[in-house]
Short mmCIF file of C-alpha atoms in Angstrom, two decimals:
data_model
loop_
_atom_site.label_atom_id
_atom_site.label_comp_id
_atom_site.label_asym_id
_atom_site.label_seq_id
_atom_site.Cartn_x
_atom_site.Cartn_y
_atom_site.Cartn_z
CA UNK A 1 31.99 -0.06 -37.90
CA UNK A 2 32.52 3.93 -37.91
CA UNK A 3 35.55 4.74 -38.21
CA UNK A 4 37.32 7.06 -35.71
CA UNK A 5 37.59 10.69 -36.53
CA UNK A 6 40.90 11.07 -34.70
CA UNK A 7 42.41 8.53 -36.70
CA UNK A 8 41.02 10.05 -39.93
CA UNK A 9 42.88 13.46 -39.26
CA UNK A 10 46.17 11.77 -38.71
CA UNK A 11 45.43 9.48 -42.09
CA UNK A 12 44.89 12.76 -44.07
CA UNK A 13 47.81 14.24 -43.04
CA UNK A 14 49.96 10.91 -43.65
CA UNK A 15 48.63 11.19 -47.55
CA UNK A 16 49.54 14.48 -47.98
CA UNK A 17 52.93 16.06 -49.10
CA UNK A 18 55.12 18.19 -46.36
CA UNK A 19 57.07 21.20 -47.38
CA UNK A 20 60.23 21.95 -47.19
CA UNK A 21 62.92 20.02 -49.04
CA UNK A 22 65.87 18.67 -46.80
CA UNK A 23 69.50 19.76 -47.32
CA UNK A 24 72.06 16.56 -47.97
CA UNK A 25 75.41 17.21 -46.36
CA UNK A 26 78.15 14.34 -46.50
CA UNK A 27 80.56 14.80 -43.43
CA UNK A 28 83.90 13.60 -43.47
CA UNK A 29 85.49 10.68 -41.26
CA UNK A 30 86.27 12.23 -37.86
CA UNK A 31 88.81 11.13 -35.46
CA UNK A 32 87.46 10.04 -31.90
CA UNK A 33 85.85 12.65 -29.73
CA UNK A 34 84.02 12.98 -26.61
CA UNK A 35 80.78 15.14 -26.12
CA UNK A 36 80.26 17.42 -23.61
CA UNK A 37 77.53 19.55 -21.98
CA UNK A 38 76.34 22.73 -23.96
CA UNK A 39 73.05 24.77 -24.14
CA UNK A 40 69.99 22.66 -23.38
CA UNK A 41 67.50 22.74 -26.72
CA UNK A 42 67.50 19.27 -28.49
CA UNK A 43 66.61 15.57 -28.01
CA UNK A 44 67.86 12.54 -30.29
CA UNK A 45 65.93 9.67 -31.73
CA UNK A 46 68.04 6.39 -32.81
CA UNK A 47 66.95 3.77 -35.05
CA UNK A 48 68.26 0.26 -33.70
CA UNK A 49 68.62 -2.44 -36.60
CA UNK A 50 71.57 -0.75 -38.96
CA UNK A 51 72.18 2.03 -37.02
CA UNK A 52 73.35 0.47 -33.47
CA UNK A 53 73.29 -3.17 -34.41
CA UNK A 54 73.24 -5.88 -37.36
CA UNK A 55 71.13 -8.73 -35.86
CA UNK A 56 72.75 -9.03 -32.46
CA UNK A 57 76.17 -7.63 -33.22
CA UNK A 58 76.90 -4.20 -32.39
CA UNK A 59 78.20 -1.67 -34.59
CA UNK A 60 81.40 -0.65 -33.74
CA UNK A 61 80.89 3.22 -33.60
CA UNK A 62 77.85 2.58 -31.51
CA UNK A 63 79.67 1.69 -28.21
CA UNK A 64 81.91 4.36 -28.08
CA UNK A 65 79.60 7.07 -29.30
CA UNK A 66 77.02 5.70 -26.24
CA UNK A 67 79.87 5.79 -23.91
CA UNK A 68 80.45 9.43 -24.78
CA UNK A 69 76.77 10.50 -24.41
CA UNK A 70 76.83 9.73 -20.73
CA UNK A 71 78.61 11.26 -18.06
CA UNK A 72 80.74 9.52 -15.53
CA UNK A 73 77.71 8.83 -13.50
CA UNK A 74 76.04 7.11 -16.50
CA UNK A 75 73.58 10.11 -16.74
CA UNK A 76 73.00 11.04 -20.23
CA UNK A 77 73.90 14.53 -21.55
CA UNK A 78 70.91 14.95 -23.76
CA UNK A 79 67.39 13.24 -24.12
CA UNK A 80 67.92 9.85 -26.04
CA UNK A 81 64.80 7.67 -27.32
CA UNK A 82 65.30 4.72 -29.31
CA UNK A 83 62.50 4.21 -31.97
CA UNK A 84 62.50 0.93 -33.77
CA UNK A 85 59.93 -0.81 -36.17
CA UNK A 86 60.70 -4.42 -34.35
CA UNK A 87 58.02 -5.45 -31.86
CA UNK A 88 58.25 -9.04 -31.31
CA UNK A 89 58.90 -8.39 -27.50
CA UNK A 90 58.19 -5.89 -24.84
CA UNK A 91 59.88 -2.45 -24.24
CA UNK A 92 61.50 -3.80 -21.05
CA UNK A 93 63.25 -6.82 -22.87
CA UNK A 94 64.60 -4.52 -25.94
CA UNK A 95 66.04 -2.07 -23.00
CA UNK A 96 67.87 -4.75 -21.29
CA UNK A 97 69.00 -5.82 -24.61
CA UNK A 98 70.21 -2.25 -25.52
CA UNK A 99 71.92 -2.14 -22.27
CA UNK A 100 74.06 -5.01 -22.64
CA UNK A 101 74.83 -4.46 -26.23
CA UNK A 102 75.60 -0.80 -25.88
CA UNK A 103 77.04 -0.89 -22.25
CA UNK A 104 74.98 1.85 -21.11
CA UNK A 105 71.96 2.10 -19.03
CA UNK A 106 68.80 2.01 -21.50
CA UNK A 107 65.49 2.27 -19.73
CA UNK A 108 62.01 1.00 -21.14
CA UNK A 109 60.93 4.86 -21.01
CA UNK A 110 63.55 5.23 -23.69
CA UNK A 111 62.31 2.62 -25.89
CA UNK A 112 59.64 3.03 -28.68
CA UNK A 113 58.63 -0.22 -30.56
CA UNK A 114 56.54 -0.30 -33.35
CA UNK A 115 53.42 -1.00 -31.40
CA UNK A 116 54.06 1.16 -28.59
CA UNK A 117 51.85 4.28 -29.61
CA UNK A 118 48.67 1.28 -29.30
CA UNK A 119 48.78 2.17 -25.44
CA UNK A 120 46.86 5.30 -26.53
CA UNK A 121 44.15 3.34 -28.69
CA UNK A 122 42.00 2.92 -26.08
CA UNK A 123 39.03 2.55 -27.68
CA UNK A 124 40.14 -1.06 -28.91
CA UNK A 125 41.25 -1.99 -25.68
CA UNK A 126 37.88 -3.68 -24.48
CA UNK A 127 37.28 -5.21 -27.95
CA UNK A 128 37.83 -8.71 -28.71
CA UNK A 129 41.03 -8.49 -30.76
CA UNK A 130 43.06 -11.36 -33.01
CA UNK A 131 46.94 -10.71 -32.77
CA UNK A 132 49.33 -11.64 -35.36
CA UNK A 133 53.53 -11.81 -35.09
CA UNK A 134 55.99 -13.91 -33.57
CA UNK A 135 57.38 -14.06 -29.88
CA UNK A 136 55.16 -13.20 -26.54
CA UNK A 137 52.14 -11.38 -28.76
CA UNK A 138 49.42 -12.37 -26.40
CA UNK A 139 51.58 -10.82 -23.22
CA UNK A 140 52.62 -7.73 -25.52
CA UNK A 141 48.74 -7.22 -26.25
CA UNK A 142 47.85 -7.62 -22.43
CA UNK A 143 50.73 -4.93 -21.91
CA UNK A 144 49.59 -2.37 -24.31
CA UNK A 145 46.05 -2.65 -22.67
CA UNK A 146 44.18 -4.90 -24.56
CA UNK A 147 42.25 -7.28 -22.46
CA UNK A 148 40.20 -9.62 -24.75
CA UNK A 149 43.01 -11.20 -26.79
CA UNK A 150 43.12 -14.25 -29.10
CA UNK A 151 46.24 -15.57 -30.79
CA UNK A 152 46.78 -17.24 -34.39
CA UNK A 153 47.73 -20.24 -32.51
CA UNK A 154 44.24 -20.16 -30.41
CA UNK A 155 42.14 -19.31 -33.52
CA UNK A 156 43.55 -22.34 -35.02
CA UNK A 157 43.02 -24.69 -32.31
CA UNK A 158 39.38 -23.60 -31.92
CA UNK A 159 38.76 -24.10 -35.85
CA UNK A 160 41.05 -27.05 -36.83
CA UNK A 161 39.82 -27.23 -40.52
CA UNK A 162 41.04 -23.93 -41.31
CA UNK A 163 44.82 -24.50 -41.75
CA UNK A 164 45.62 -26.84 -44.35
CA UNK A 165 48.32 -25.82 -46.40
CA UNK A 166 51.00 -27.72 -44.47
CA UNK A 167 49.90 -31.47 -45.02
CA UNK A 168 51.89 -32.51 -42.06
CA UNK A 169 49.62 -30.26 -39.73
CA UNK A 170 46.16 -31.46 -41.23
CA UNK A 171 43.82 -33.30 -38.60
CA UNK A 172 44.63 -37.08 -38.91
CA UNK A 173 41.71 -39.13 -38.54
CA UNK A 174 38.14 -38.29 -37.52
CA UNK A 175 37.40 -34.50 -38.18
CA UNK A 176 37.89 -33.02 -34.61
CA UNK A 177 35.00 -30.91 -33.51
CA UNK A 178 35.14 -27.06 -33.72
CA UNK A 179 35.44 -25.31 -30.31
CA UNK A 180 34.31 -22.01 -31.26
CA UNK A 181 35.39 -18.45 -29.96
CA UNK A 182 33.82 -15.19 -29.48
CA UNK A 183 33.46 -13.11 -32.38
CA UNK A 184 36.68 -11.39 -32.99
CA UNK A 185 36.08 -7.44 -33.44
CA UNK A 186 39.66 -6.26 -34.63
CA UNK A 187 42.72 -7.30 -36.04
CA UNK A 188 46.43 -6.10 -34.63
CA UNK A 189 49.21 -7.17 -36.71
CA UNK A 190 52.42 -6.58 -34.71
CA UNK A 191 54.65 -7.74 -37.04
CA UNK A 192 56.35 -10.62 -39.18
CA UNK A 193 54.63 -13.99 -38.34
CA UNK A 194 56.62 -17.49 -38.38
CA UNK A 195 54.23 -19.26 -40.74
CA UNK A 196 53.02 -16.72 -43.17
CA UNK A 197 50.65 -19.17 -45.10
CA UNK A 198 48.64 -19.82 -41.93
CA UNK A 199 48.47 -16.15 -40.63
CA UNK A 200 47.45 -15.07 -44.00
CA UNK A 201 44.41 -18.16 -44.38
CA UNK A 202 43.12 -17.33 -40.94
CA UNK A 203 43.30 -13.83 -41.04
CA UNK A 204 41.42 -13.63 -44.45
CA UNK A 205 38.97 -16.36 -42.83
CA UNK A 206 38.25 -13.62 -39.81
CA UNK A 207 37.75 -10.40 -42.59
CA UNK A 208 35.45 -12.51 -44.56
CA UNK A 209 33.12 -13.51 -42.00
CA UNK A 210 33.27 -10.25 -39.68
CA UNK A 211 35.16 -12.07 -36.92
CA UNK A 212 33.02 -15.40 -37.14
CA UNK A 213 35.23 -17.84 -39.00
CA UNK A 214 32.16 -20.48 -38.37
CA UNK A 215 30.33 -18.40 -40.75
CA UNK A 216 30.42 -18.61 -44.72
CA UNK A 217 32.94 -16.26 -46.36
CA UNK A 218 30.94 -13.07 -48.11
CA UNK A 219 32.85 -10.30 -49.94
CA UNK A 220 29.60 -8.42 -49.02
CA UNK A 221 30.79 -7.83 -45.62
CA UNK A 222 32.55 -4.68 -46.56
CA UNK A 223 33.90 -2.58 -45.17
CA UNK A 224 35.55 -5.52 -42.91
CA UNK A 225 36.38 -5.06 -39.25
CA UNK A 226 39.13 -2.86 -38.02
CA UNK A 227 42.63 -3.81 -38.63
CA UNK A 228 45.77 -1.91 -37.28
CA UNK A 229 49.23 -3.05 -38.60
CA UNK A 230 52.27 -2.02 -36.98
CA UNK A 231 55.72 -1.86 -38.95
CA UNK A 232 55.45 -0.97 -42.37
CA UNK A 233 59.23 -1.93 -43.22
CA UNK A 234 59.53 -3.75 -46.50
CA UNK A 235 63.21 -4.55 -45.87
CA UNK A 236 65.38 -4.45 -42.64
CA UNK A 237 69.09 -5.20 -41.97
CA UNK A 238 70.51 -7.82 -40.10
CA UNK A 239 74.05 -9.94 -40.44
CA UNK A 240 73.28 -10.92 -44.06
CA UNK A 241 74.76 -8.75 -46.88
CA UNK A 242 71.72 -8.05 -48.03
CA UNK A 243 68.23 -6.77 -46.52
CA UNK A 244 65.73 -9.26 -45.22
CA UNK A 245 61.99 -9.26 -45.82
CA UNK A 246 60.14 -7.18 -42.85
CA UNK A 247 56.65 -6.81 -41.95
CA UNK A 248 55.65 -4.63 -44.82
CA UNK A 249 56.21 -7.26 -47.13
CA UNK A 250 53.76 -9.51 -45.08
CA UNK A 251 51.40 -6.53 -45.47
CA UNK A 252 51.88 -6.73 -49.23
CA UNK A 253 51.05 -10.39 -49.38
CA UNK A 254 47.75 -9.74 -47.06
CA UNK A 255 46.53 -6.73 -49.18
CA UNK A 256 46.95 -8.65 -52.56
CA UNK A 257 45.36 -11.95 -51.20
CA UNK A 258 42.34 -10.04 -49.85
CA UNK A 259 41.70 -7.89 -53.05
CA UNK A 260 42.21 -10.83 -55.24
CA UNK A 261 39.49 -12.94 -53.17
CA UNK A 262 37.07 -9.83 -52.79
CA UNK A 263 37.93 -7.28 -55.35
CA UNK A 264 38.26 -4.53 -52.73
CA UNK A 265 41.21 -2.88 -50.98
CA UNK A 266 41.94 -4.12 -47.66
CA UNK A 267 41.39 -0.90 -45.20
CA UNK A 268 43.57 0.20 -42.34
CA UNK A 269 42.27 1.71 -39.05
CA UNK A 270 45.69 2.87 -38.44
CA UNK A 271 49.34 2.17 -39.45
CA UNK A 272 51.47 2.61 -36.79
CA UNK A 273 55.38 2.28 -36.64
CA UNK A 274 57.75 4.63 -38.67
CA UNK A 275 57.26 6.50 -41.02
CA UNK A 276 53.65 6.98 -39.08
CA UNK A 277 53.51 10.50 -37.35
CA UNK A 278 51.87 8.99 -34.51
CA UNK A 279 55.08 7.16 -33.61
CA UNK A 280 57.30 10.12 -34.23
CA UNK A 281 54.89 12.56 -31.74
CA UNK A 282 54.96 9.66 -29.21
CA UNK A 283 59.01 9.48 -29.34
CA UNK A 284 58.84 13.27 -28.71
CA UNK A 285 56.68 12.96 -25.93
CA UNK A 286 59.48 10.60 -24.21
CA UNK A 287 61.89 12.95 -25.23
CA UNK A 288 60.05 16.04 -23.50
CA UNK A 289 59.65 13.70 -20.19
CA UNK A 290 63.47 13.08 -20.24
CA UNK A 291 64.38 16.39 -20.76
CA UNK A 292 62.18 17.40 -17.32
CA UNK A 293 64.08 14.63 -15.69
CA UNK A 294 67.46 16.03 -16.70
CA UNK A 295 66.23 19.22 -15.14
CA UNK A 296 65.87 21.04 -18.25
CA UNK A 297 63.72 24.46 -17.83
CA UNK A 298 63.45 25.13 -21.44
CA UNK A 299 61.91 23.31 -24.09
CA UNK A 300 63.47 20.84 -26.61
CA UNK A 301 63.72 22.94 -29.64
CA UNK A 302 65.21 20.38 -32.34
CA UNK A 303 65.18 16.79 -32.73
CA UNK A 304 67.28 14.71 -34.59
CA UNK A 305 66.35 11.33 -36.19
CA UNK A 306 69.18 8.83 -36.89
CA UNK A 307 68.37 6.29 -39.30
CA UNK A 308 69.68 3.90 -42.17
CA UNK A 309 66.14 3.30 -44.16
CA UNK A 310 65.21 6.11 -46.25
CA UNK A 311 61.67 5.04 -46.45
CA UNK A 312 61.03 4.37 -42.62
CA UNK A 313 63.30 6.58 -40.82
CA UNK A 314 64.30 9.36 -43.29
CA UNK A 315 60.45 9.49 -44.60
CA UNK A 316 59.02 9.53 -41.32
CA UNK A 317 61.29 12.17 -39.69
CA UNK A 318 60.53 14.58 -42.69
CA UNK A 319 57.25 14.45 -42.21
CA UNK A 320 56.93 14.87 -38.90
CA UNK A 321 59.19 17.79 -39.14
CA UNK A 322 56.90 19.06 -42.02
CA UNK A 323 54.17 18.55 -39.30
CA UNK A 324 56.35 20.42 -36.88
CA UNK A 325 56.83 23.51 -39.30
CA UNK A 326 53.13 23.89 -40.78
CA UNK A 327 51.93 23.52 -36.49
CA UNK A 328 54.27 26.53 -36.05
CA UNK A 329 53.26 28.57 -39.09
CA UNK A 330 49.58 28.08 -38.68
CA UNK A 331 49.97 28.75 -34.96
CA UNK A 332 51.86 32.24 -35.87
CA UNK A 333 49.27 33.05 -38.38
CA UNK A 334 46.57 32.34 -35.88
CA UNK A 335 48.02 34.51 -33.37
CA UNK A 336 48.54 37.19 -35.53
CA UNK A 337 44.48 37.15 -36.75
CA UNK A 338 43.74 37.13 -32.94
CA UNK A 339 45.93 39.81 -31.75
CA UNK A 340 48.57 37.68 -30.13
CA UNK A 341 45.46 35.97 -28.16
CA UNK A 342 45.57 32.28 -27.31
CA UNK A 343 45.06 29.54 -29.98
CA UNK A 344 42.89 26.65 -29.78
CA UNK A 345 45.16 23.49 -30.62
CA UNK A 346 42.06 21.37 -31.33
CA UNK A 347 40.76 23.79 -34.10
CA UNK A 348 44.11 23.98 -36.02
CA UNK A 349 44.60 23.28 -39.76
CA UNK A 350 46.92 23.29 -42.64
CA UNK A 351 46.07 24.30 -45.76
CA UNK A 352 42.58 22.62 -46.97
CA UNK A 353 43.43 19.57 -44.55
CA UNK A 354 43.61 19.10 -40.65
CA UNK A 355 46.54 18.30 -38.82
CA UNK A 356 47.23 15.97 -35.86
CA UNK A 357 46.16 17.37 -32.71
CA UNK A 358 46.71 16.95 -29.09
CA UNK A 359 43.93 14.96 -28.69
CA UNK A 360 44.97 12.30 -31.10
CA UNK A 361 44.91 9.19 -31.62
CA UNK A 362 41.54 8.40 -30.05
CA UNK A 363 40.81 9.22 -26.40
CA UNK A 364 44.24 10.61 -25.49
CA UNK A 365 43.45 13.95 -24.83
CA UNK A 366 46.49 16.00 -23.45
CA UNK A 367 48.79 13.11 -23.89
CA UNK A 368 50.94 14.93 -26.52
CA UNK A 369 51.15 18.20 -24.51
CA UNK A 370 50.17 21.73 -26.11
CA UNK A 371 51.21 22.87 -29.73
CA UNK A 372 53.69 25.63 -28.10
CA UNK A 373 55.45 22.66 -26.44
CA UNK A 374 56.41 21.12 -29.52
CA UNK A 375 60.00 21.30 -31.28
CA UNK A 376 60.54 23.64 -34.03
CA UNK A 377 61.92 21.04 -36.25
CA UNK A 378 63.17 17.84 -36.82
CA UNK A 379 66.19 16.71 -38.86
CA UNK A 380 66.54 13.51 -40.29
CA UNK A 381 70.35 12.10 -40.44
CA UNK A 382 71.24 9.10 -42.75
CA UNK A 383 74.07 6.63 -41.96
CA UNK A 384 75.38 4.03 -44.31
CA UNK A 385 75.80 1.01 -42.10
CA UNK A 386 72.38 -0.59 -42.85
CA UNK A 387 69.90 -0.72 -45.24
CA UNK A 388 71.26 2.44 -47.04
CA UNK A 389 74.76 1.78 -49.05
CA UNK A 390 76.37 4.46 -50.61
CA UNK A 391 77.87 1.73 -53.22
CA UNK A 392 74.43 0.78 -54.09
CA UNK A 393 72.67 4.27 -53.99
CA UNK A 394 74.65 7.18 -54.33
CA UNK A 395 72.44 10.38 -53.26
CA UNK A 396 72.51 13.49 -55.45
CA UNK A 397 75.38 15.92 -54.07
CA UNK A 398 73.26 18.69 -55.29
CA UNK A 399 70.78 19.64 -52.46
CA UNK A 400 68.11 21.02 -55.16
CA UNK A 401 67.82 17.58 -56.64
CA UNK A 402 66.20 15.23 -54.66
CA UNK A 403 65.68 11.33 -55.37
CA UNK A 404 64.28 10.65 -58.68
CA UNK A 405 60.58 9.98 -59.14
CA UNK A 406 61.89 6.85 -60.90
CA UNK A 407 63.37 5.59 -57.58
CA UNK A 408 61.61 2.50 -56.66
CA UNK A 409 59.04 3.08 -53.92
CA UNK A 410 59.63 0.64 -50.62
CA UNK A 411 56.89 2.65 -48.88
CA UNK A 412 53.64 1.24 -47.63
CA UNK A 413 50.79 1.39 -50.41
CA UNK A 414 48.69 3.82 -48.49
CA UNK A 415 51.48 6.29 -48.45
CA UNK A 416 52.06 8.86 -50.93
CA UNK A 417 55.45 8.94 -53.15
CA UNK A 418 57.15 12.70 -52.15
CA UNK A 419 60.86 12.26 -52.95
CA UNK A 420 61.57 15.62 -50.99
CA UNK A 421 60.57 13.11 -48.17
CA UNK A 422 63.17 10.48 -48.81
CA UNK A 423 65.90 13.41 -48.92
CA UNK A 424 67.77 13.15 -45.83
CA UNK A 425 68.97 16.47 -43.91
CA UNK A 426 72.57 14.80 -43.48
CA UNK A 427 74.57 11.80 -44.60
CA UNK A 428 77.00 10.46 -42.43
CA UNK A 429 78.83 7.29 -42.48
CA UNK A 430 77.71 5.76 -38.92
CA UNK A 431 76.01 6.83 -36.01
CA UNK A 432 79.06 8.27 -34.23
CA UNK A 433 79.56 10.44 -36.76
CA UNK A 434 75.89 11.61 -36.45
CA UNK A 435 75.95 12.63 -33.02
CA UNK A 436 79.33 14.58 -33.81
CA UNK A 437 77.53 16.47 -36.38
CA UNK A 438 74.68 17.00 -34.07
CA UNK A 439 76.57 18.47 -31.13
CA UNK A 440 78.57 20.69 -33.93
CA UNK A 441 75.01 21.84 -34.97
CA UNK A 442 74.07 22.47 -31.51
CA UNK A 443 77.42 24.42 -30.35
CA UNK A 444 77.89 21.97 -27.76
CA UNK A 445 81.75 21.20 -27.61
CA UNK A 446 83.55 17.98 -28.55
CA UNK A 447 86.45 17.26 -25.88
#
């Protein structure tokens, strides 16, 4: 299948390094403060696990922080979007869960799950897709716009001889007949499944048979049918003292198995969720919409992304900041060359490589808004209540020194290791300090 050109555009920038090293600021602990309104200019992007909660337990600073982020009528003082790599539920469920934990109203329009940008991948919505993950994956897929959905359980039921690792799940007695299914056109990986061996086996079966598991394996069927993966996190933080394996670890296993069997690299049509720029661009769209509902008449100039994971939260925010800076610089250069005239955003490039345009990904022309509406930058704020722990991994105090090249790279195989992208703009203890820092940066008073 021919690859989609607009996704290639995103892909090329994801593989490139971005300009501008970030500055590390260690802020001291502060007393309890309330936040009040000031000039309208910024939006907040919050990670969830390790920033607001640990598993199902709220981090103490989060409740107080969010009580102060809304007025007495429960209206947010600034645009707030929750950007998480979780993807085992509907965003309505996640919003309700956050509302309960934080004791403030969170609407579904404020939630970006790892799979949320798939709503815009309309070119796949008519295809027969195999979905992997846990939770209501079929319902999630339909909600995102996919119309012809096959789950791993449905595939296993149709081809009962494929799943034989667990002896207790093997067919007993006579061999059951194969029911057969329509050919699968693409694979959507939502998140880590419960039975890794089943999912790994059946996904490889589908890839090596061009979507027809009744056929014989053939490594010559390459490239394989499209694979779209959400959530690349190797690790995430729950109630346990140490991080737990995430969907990124499942992807490592799948990539390794596929290459071991075929000798070829597993190819992705798209990687979605942090640190993908598609996810941050989608979150920025939601921030802009919230600003309009709040009655703001000026564009959001700055984003602040608060997270606990250097590889997903900090890397992603810095990558997106680089895109914003490059877009701004390129637009200024093109306006200068054209004598101050208009710029065609669909023709913009940065250096030798193209950048994401308003028509991406796929057939989503205009969804991201015009380039001139984009923020000026995105600052990354690292908290120490989740995956990152100061006691185990102290960042350089001198901003001139970035994370060491020898640092273990927990990013996805297809992302370059640029130490500068793992350097946060600011380091604070918890989310409450993060919001107080933002208010000071923006000149909003702390009551």
